[in-house]
Short mmCIF file of N, CA and C in Angstrom, two decimals:
data_model
loop_
_atom_site.label_atom_id
_atom_site.label_comp_id
_atom_site.label_asym_id
_atom_site.label_seq_id
_atom_site.Cartn_x
_atom_site.Cartn_y
_atom_site.Cartn_z
N MET F 23 0.82 -1.20 0.00
CA MET F 23 0.00 0.00 0.00
C MET F 23 0.87 1.27 0.00
N LYS F 24 1.96 1.24 0.79
CA LYS F 24 2.86 2.38 0.83
C LYS F 24 3.43 2.65 -0.56
N GLY F 25 3.79 1.58 -1.25
CA GLY F 25 4.36 1.71 -2.59
C GLY F 25 3.38 2.37 -3.56
N LEU F 26 2.11 1.99 -3.45
CA LEU F 26 1.09 2.57 -4.31
C LEU F 26 0.91 4.06 -4.01
N CYS F 27 0.86 4.40 -2.73
CA CYS F 27 0.71 5.82 -2.34
C CYS F 27 1.91 6.64 -2.81
N LEU F 28 3.10 6.11 -2.64
CA LEU F 28 4.31 6.80 -3.07
C LEU F 28 4.30 6.96 -4.59
N GLY F 29 3.91 5.91 -5.29
CA GLY F 29 3.86 5.96 -6.76
C GLY F 29 2.86 7.01 -7.23
N LEU F 30 1.69 7.09 -6.59
CA LEU F 30 0.70 8.10 -6.96
C LEU F 30 1.19 9.51 -6.65
N ALA F 31 1.91 9.67 -5.56
CA ALA F 31 2.45 10.99 -5.21
C ALA F 31 3.48 11.44 -6.25
N VAL F 32 4.35 10.53 -6.66
CA VAL F 32 5.37 10.86 -7.66
C VAL F 32 4.70 11.18 -9.00
N LEU F 33 3.71 10.38 -9.38
CA LEU F 33 2.99 10.62 -10.62
C LEU F 33 2.30 11.98 -10.61
N THR F 34 1.71 12.34 -9.49
CA THR F 34 1.05 13.64 -9.36
C THR F 34 2.05 14.77 -9.55
N CYS F 35 3.22 14.64 -8.95
CA CYS F 35 4.26 15.67 -9.11
C CYS F 35 4.69 15.80 -10.56
N LEU F 36 4.83 14.67 -11.23
CA LEU F 36 5.23 14.71 -12.64
C LEU F 36 4.16 15.35 -13.50
N LEU F 37 2.90 15.06 -13.22
CA LEU F 37 1.81 15.63 -14.00
C LEU F 37 1.72 17.14 -13.81
N VAL F 38 1.98 17.62 -12.62
CA VAL F 38 1.93 19.05 -12.35
C VAL F 38 2.96 19.76 -13.22
N LYS F 39 4.12 19.16 -13.41
CA LYS F 39 5.18 19.76 -14.22
C LYS F 39 4.77 19.84 -15.69
N VAL F 40 3.99 18.87 -16.16
CA VAL F 40 3.62 18.79 -17.56
C VAL F 40 2.51 19.78 -17.91
N TYR F 41 1.60 20.03 -16.98
CA TYR F 41 0.47 20.89 -17.29
C TYR F 41 0.93 22.30 -17.62
N GLY F 42 0.19 22.91 -18.49
CA GLY F 42 0.51 24.26 -18.91
C GLY F 42 -0.20 25.29 -18.05
N LYS F 43 -0.37 26.42 -18.63
CA LYS F 43 -0.95 27.56 -17.93
C LYS F 43 -1.81 28.34 -18.92
N ILE F 44 -2.87 28.92 -18.42
CA ILE F 44 -3.66 29.84 -19.23
C ILE F 44 -3.33 31.24 -18.72
N PHE F 45 -2.63 31.99 -19.55
CA PHE F 45 -2.23 33.35 -19.21
C PHE F 45 -3.43 34.28 -19.32
N ASN F 46 -3.38 35.38 -18.60
CA ASN F 46 -4.32 36.46 -18.93
C ASN F 46 -3.57 37.40 -19.87
N ARG F 47 -4.30 38.25 -20.53
CA ARG F 47 -3.74 39.11 -21.57
C ARG F 47 -2.58 39.97 -21.07
N CYS F 48 -2.76 40.61 -19.94
CA CYS F 48 -1.73 41.52 -19.42
C CYS F 48 -0.47 40.76 -18.97
N GLU F 49 -0.68 39.63 -18.35
CA GLU F 49 0.44 38.81 -17.89
C GLU F 49 1.28 38.34 -19.09
N LEU F 50 0.61 37.89 -20.15
CA LEU F 50 1.32 37.46 -21.35
C LEU F 50 2.05 38.63 -21.99
N ALA F 51 1.41 39.78 -22.06
CA ALA F 51 2.04 40.96 -22.65
C ALA F 51 3.33 41.32 -21.91
N LEU F 52 3.34 41.22 -20.60
CA LEU F 52 4.54 41.51 -19.82
C LEU F 52 5.67 40.55 -20.16
N VAL F 53 5.34 39.26 -20.26
CA VAL F 53 6.36 38.26 -20.59
C VAL F 53 6.90 38.49 -22.00
N LEU F 54 6.00 38.75 -22.93
CA LEU F 54 6.42 38.98 -24.32
C LEU F 54 7.31 40.22 -24.43
N ARG F 55 6.95 41.26 -23.71
CA ARG F 55 7.76 42.49 -23.73
C ARG F 55 9.15 42.20 -23.15
N ARG F 56 9.18 41.47 -22.04
CA ARG F 56 10.45 41.13 -21.40
C ARG F 56 11.37 40.37 -22.34
N TRP F 57 10.80 39.56 -23.23
CA TRP F 57 11.59 38.76 -24.16
C TRP F 57 11.75 39.42 -25.53
N GLY F 58 11.50 40.72 -25.61
CA GLY F 58 11.82 41.47 -26.81
C GLY F 58 10.88 41.28 -27.98
N MET F 59 9.63 40.95 -27.70
CA MET F 59 8.70 40.71 -28.80
C MET F 59 8.06 41.98 -29.35
N ASP F 60 8.03 43.06 -28.58
CA ASP F 60 7.43 44.30 -29.07
C ASP F 60 8.30 44.89 -30.16
N GLY F 61 7.82 44.82 -31.39
CA GLY F 61 8.57 45.32 -32.53
C GLY F 61 9.38 44.25 -33.25
N HIS F 62 9.42 43.03 -32.72
CA HIS F 62 10.18 41.96 -33.36
C HIS F 62 9.62 41.66 -34.75
N GLU F 63 10.48 41.72 -35.76
CA GLU F 63 10.10 41.50 -37.16
C GLU F 63 8.99 42.45 -37.60
N GLY F 64 8.89 43.61 -36.93
CA GLY F 64 7.90 44.61 -37.32
C GLY F 64 6.52 44.41 -36.72
N TYR F 65 6.37 43.44 -35.83
CA TYR F 65 5.07 43.16 -35.21
C TYR F 65 4.99 43.79 -33.82
N THR F 66 3.86 44.37 -33.52
CA THR F 66 3.66 45.02 -32.23
C THR F 66 3.34 43.98 -31.16
N LEU F 67 3.41 44.41 -29.94
CA LEU F 67 3.01 43.57 -28.82
C LEU F 67 1.56 43.13 -28.99
N ASP F 68 0.71 44.04 -29.47
CA ASP F 68 -0.69 43.69 -29.73
C ASP F 68 -0.81 42.55 -30.73
N ASP F 69 0.02 42.55 -31.76
CA ASP F 69 -0.01 41.48 -32.76
C ASP F 69 0.30 40.12 -32.11
N TRP F 70 1.32 40.11 -31.25
CA TRP F 70 1.72 38.86 -30.60
C TRP F 70 0.64 38.35 -29.65
N VAL F 71 0.06 39.26 -28.88
CA VAL F 71 -1.00 38.87 -27.94
C VAL F 71 -2.20 38.36 -28.73
N CYS F 72 -2.53 39.02 -29.83
CA CYS F 72 -3.64 38.60 -30.68
C CYS F 72 -3.38 37.20 -31.25
N LEU F 73 -2.16 36.96 -31.72
CA LEU F 73 -1.80 35.64 -32.24
C LEU F 73 -2.00 34.56 -31.18
N ALA F 74 -1.50 34.81 -29.98
CA ALA F 74 -1.63 33.82 -28.90
C ALA F 74 -3.09 33.59 -28.53
N TYR F 75 -3.88 34.65 -28.53
CA TYR F 75 -5.30 34.51 -28.19
C TYR F 75 -6.03 33.66 -29.22
N PHE F 76 -5.87 33.98 -30.49
CA PHE F 76 -6.61 33.25 -31.52
C PHE F 76 -6.03 31.87 -31.79
N ALA F 77 -4.76 31.66 -31.54
CA ALA F 77 -4.15 30.34 -31.73
C ALA F 77 -4.54 29.38 -30.62
N SER F 78 -4.49 29.86 -29.37
CA SER F 78 -4.65 28.92 -28.24
C SER F 78 -5.55 29.41 -27.12
N GLY F 79 -6.06 30.63 -27.21
CA GLY F 79 -6.81 31.17 -26.07
C GLY F 79 -5.90 31.41 -24.88
N PHE F 80 -4.61 31.69 -25.15
CA PHE F 80 -3.58 31.91 -24.13
C PHE F 80 -3.24 30.65 -23.33
N ASN F 81 -3.61 29.48 -23.86
CA ASN F 81 -3.42 28.21 -23.16
C ASN F 81 -2.12 27.55 -23.64
N THR F 82 -1.14 27.46 -22.75
CA THR F 82 0.15 26.88 -23.13
C THR F 82 0.07 25.37 -23.32
N ALA F 83 -0.95 24.72 -22.80
CA ALA F 83 -1.07 23.26 -22.89
C ALA F 83 -1.89 22.80 -24.09
N LYS F 84 -2.35 23.73 -24.91
CA LYS F 84 -3.22 23.34 -26.03
C LYS F 84 -2.46 22.53 -27.08
N VAL F 85 -3.08 21.41 -27.48
CA VAL F 85 -2.57 20.58 -28.57
C VAL F 85 -3.73 20.36 -29.53
N THR F 86 -3.49 20.61 -30.80
CA THR F 86 -4.51 20.43 -31.83
C THR F 86 -4.02 19.37 -32.81
N GLN F 87 -4.84 18.33 -32.99
CA GLN F 87 -4.52 17.26 -33.94
C GLN F 87 -5.06 17.66 -35.31
N ASN F 88 -4.23 17.57 -36.33
CA ASN F 88 -4.64 17.91 -37.69
C ASN F 88 -4.93 16.63 -38.48
N ILE F 89 -5.73 16.76 -39.51
CA ILE F 89 -6.10 15.59 -40.33
C ILE F 89 -4.89 15.00 -41.05
N ASP F 90 -3.89 15.80 -41.32
CA ASP F 90 -2.72 15.31 -42.05
C ASP F 90 -1.73 14.54 -41.16
N GLY F 91 -2.09 14.32 -39.89
CA GLY F 91 -1.22 13.57 -38.98
C GLY F 91 -0.28 14.43 -38.17
N THR F 92 -0.20 15.73 -38.47
CA THR F 92 0.63 16.62 -37.67
C THR F 92 -0.20 17.17 -36.52
N SER F 93 0.47 17.82 -35.61
CA SER F 93 -0.21 18.45 -34.48
C SER F 93 0.36 19.85 -34.28
N GLU F 94 -0.40 20.67 -33.58
CA GLU F 94 0.05 22.03 -33.26
C GLU F 94 0.12 22.13 -31.74
N TYR F 95 1.17 22.77 -31.25
CA TYR F 95 1.48 22.73 -29.82
C TYR F 95 1.67 24.11 -29.22
N GLY F 96 1.15 24.26 -28.01
CA GLY F 96 1.47 25.41 -27.18
C GLY F 96 0.70 26.67 -27.47
N ILE F 97 1.13 27.72 -26.83
CA ILE F 97 0.43 29.00 -26.85
C ILE F 97 0.38 29.62 -28.25
N PHE F 98 1.39 29.32 -29.10
CA PHE F 98 1.40 29.83 -30.47
C PHE F 98 1.02 28.77 -31.49
N GLN F 99 0.71 27.55 -31.03
CA GLN F 99 0.31 26.45 -31.91
C GLN F 99 1.33 26.19 -33.02
N MET F 100 2.53 25.84 -32.59
CA MET F 100 3.62 25.53 -33.52
C MET F 100 3.40 24.13 -34.10
N ASN F 101 3.46 24.01 -35.42
CA ASN F 101 3.15 22.76 -36.10
C ASN F 101 4.33 21.79 -36.06
N SER F 102 4.01 20.53 -35.80
CA SER F 102 5.05 19.50 -35.69
C SER F 102 5.71 19.16 -37.03
N ARG F 103 5.12 19.53 -38.14
CA ARG F 103 5.73 19.26 -39.44
C ARG F 103 7.05 20.03 -39.58
N SER F 104 7.05 21.25 -39.08
CA SER F 104 8.22 22.10 -39.29
C SER F 104 8.99 22.45 -38.03
N TRP F 105 8.32 22.68 -36.92
CA TRP F 105 8.95 23.40 -35.82
C TRP F 105 9.41 22.56 -34.64
N CYS F 106 8.80 21.40 -34.41
CA CYS F 106 9.18 20.59 -33.25
C CYS F 106 8.99 19.11 -33.56
N ALA F 107 9.59 18.25 -32.78
CA ALA F 107 9.50 16.81 -32.99
C ALA F 107 8.54 16.19 -31.99
N ASP F 108 7.52 15.49 -32.51
CA ASP F 108 6.57 14.83 -31.61
C ASP F 108 6.60 13.31 -31.74
N HIS F 109 7.43 12.76 -32.57
CA HIS F 109 7.61 11.32 -32.76
C HIS F 109 6.36 10.64 -33.32
N ARG F 110 5.38 11.42 -33.78
CA ARG F 110 4.21 10.84 -34.44
C ARG F 110 4.19 11.22 -35.92
N SER F 111 4.82 12.32 -36.24
CA SER F 111 4.84 12.78 -37.63
C SER F 111 6.28 13.16 -38.00
N SER F 112 6.54 13.13 -39.27
CA SER F 112 7.86 13.53 -39.76
C SER F 112 8.02 15.04 -39.56
N SER F 113 9.18 15.47 -39.10
CA SER F 113 9.36 16.88 -38.78
C SER F 113 10.73 17.37 -39.23
N ARG F 114 10.75 18.63 -39.67
CA ARG F 114 12.03 19.28 -39.95
C ARG F 114 12.66 19.78 -38.65
N ASN F 115 11.86 19.92 -37.61
CA ASN F 115 12.29 20.32 -36.27
C ASN F 115 13.21 21.55 -36.30
N LEU F 116 12.74 22.60 -36.96
CA LEU F 116 13.54 23.81 -37.14
C LEU F 116 13.85 24.55 -35.84
N CYS F 117 13.08 24.28 -34.79
CA CYS F 117 13.37 24.90 -33.50
C CYS F 117 14.22 24.00 -32.60
N SER F 118 14.56 22.82 -33.09
CA SER F 118 15.41 21.87 -32.35
C SER F 118 14.88 21.60 -30.95
N LEU F 119 13.60 21.25 -30.87
CA LEU F 119 13.04 20.92 -29.57
C LEU F 119 11.92 19.90 -29.71
N ALA F 120 11.63 19.25 -28.60
CA ALA F 120 10.52 18.31 -28.56
C ALA F 120 9.22 19.10 -28.41
N CYS F 121 8.18 18.67 -29.12
CA CYS F 121 6.90 19.38 -29.04
C CYS F 121 6.37 19.44 -27.62
N ARG F 122 6.64 18.44 -26.82
CA ARG F 122 6.16 18.44 -25.43
C ARG F 122 6.71 19.63 -24.64
N ASP F 123 7.86 20.18 -25.08
CA ASP F 123 8.44 21.36 -24.42
C ASP F 123 7.61 22.61 -24.65
N LEU F 124 6.73 22.58 -25.65
CA LEU F 124 5.90 23.74 -25.97
C LEU F 124 4.58 23.77 -25.20
N VAL F 125 4.29 22.76 -24.41
CA VAL F 125 3.01 22.71 -23.71
C VAL F 125 3.14 22.82 -22.20
N THR F 126 4.21 23.44 -21.75
CA THR F 126 4.41 23.67 -20.32
C THR F 126 4.09 25.13 -20.00
N ASP F 127 4.15 25.45 -18.72
CA ASP F 127 3.88 26.84 -18.31
C ASP F 127 5.06 27.76 -18.60
N GLU F 128 6.20 27.20 -18.94
CA GLU F 128 7.39 27.98 -19.28
C GLU F 128 7.37 28.24 -20.78
N ILE F 129 7.22 29.50 -21.20
CA ILE F 129 7.03 29.78 -22.63
C ILE F 129 8.24 30.40 -23.32
N ILE F 130 9.38 30.40 -22.68
CA ILE F 130 10.56 30.98 -23.32
C ILE F 130 10.91 30.20 -24.58
N ASP F 131 10.84 28.87 -24.53
CA ASP F 131 11.13 28.09 -25.74
C ASP F 131 10.09 28.35 -26.83
N ASP F 132 8.83 28.58 -26.44
CA ASP F 132 7.79 28.93 -27.41
C ASP F 132 8.12 30.26 -28.09
N ILE F 133 8.56 31.21 -27.28
CA ILE F 133 8.89 32.54 -27.81
C ILE F 133 10.07 32.46 -28.78
N LEU F 134 11.10 31.73 -28.41
CA LEU F 134 12.26 31.59 -29.29
C LEU F 134 11.88 30.90 -30.59
N CYS F 135 10.99 29.91 -30.51
CA CYS F 135 10.55 29.19 -31.70
C CYS F 135 9.68 30.07 -32.60
N VAL F 136 8.76 30.82 -32.01
CA VAL F 136 7.89 31.68 -32.83
C VAL F 136 8.70 32.80 -33.46
N LYS F 137 9.75 33.26 -32.79
CA LYS F 137 10.64 34.26 -33.40
C LYS F 137 11.27 33.71 -34.66
N ARG F 138 11.69 32.47 -34.61
CA ARG F 138 12.29 31.83 -35.77
C ARG F 138 11.25 31.66 -36.89
N ALA F 139 10.03 31.29 -36.51
CA ALA F 139 8.98 31.05 -37.50
C ALA F 139 8.61 32.33 -38.25
N VAL F 140 8.46 33.44 -37.54
CA VAL F 140 8.05 34.67 -38.22
C VAL F 140 9.18 35.33 -38.99
N ALA F 141 10.40 34.88 -38.78
CA ALA F 141 11.52 35.41 -39.56
C ALA F 141 11.49 34.89 -41.00
N GLY F 142 10.66 33.87 -41.25
CA GLY F 142 10.54 33.32 -42.59
C GLY F 142 9.77 34.26 -43.52
N PRO F 143 9.69 33.89 -44.78
CA PRO F 143 9.09 34.78 -45.78
C PRO F 143 7.60 35.09 -45.54
N ASP F 144 6.87 34.20 -44.88
CA ASP F 144 5.45 34.43 -44.65
C ASP F 144 5.15 35.24 -43.40
N GLY F 145 6.13 35.38 -42.51
CA GLY F 145 5.90 36.11 -41.26
C GLY F 145 4.71 35.53 -40.50
N MET F 146 3.89 36.38 -39.97
CA MET F 146 2.71 35.92 -39.23
C MET F 146 1.61 35.39 -40.15
N GLU F 147 1.74 35.64 -41.42
CA GLU F 147 0.74 35.12 -42.37
C GLU F 147 0.72 33.60 -42.38
N ALA F 148 1.77 32.98 -41.87
CA ALA F 148 1.81 31.52 -41.80
C ALA F 148 0.70 30.97 -40.91
N TRP F 149 0.21 31.78 -40.01
CA TRP F 149 -0.89 31.35 -39.15
C TRP F 149 -2.20 31.62 -39.83
#
């Protein structure tokens, strides 16, 4: 019985680490500003907040399954075909990270990845 209780306690701790966070608009804006997103690639802070809202509802744990077998992850809904590796679909993994890293409450890796994505020829039009 002790082993079962200990196992459940450890599992609960691990699950807490995996769960994401739903930001409020102002809180997200502060984080984005801190990481240099205001004006990045010509996009305002409002543009970034708007992208996060319409992509995920500010939910860092959001995962969307697509019909083509790819998935979109995190607050900016980065697609597994190009930006991260999820081991379910073939990926170019241009951000050099596991998709599971995009669904935590820590969004620095999401920010670095979205910066790379909008530097491409389509910019935010890719969304």
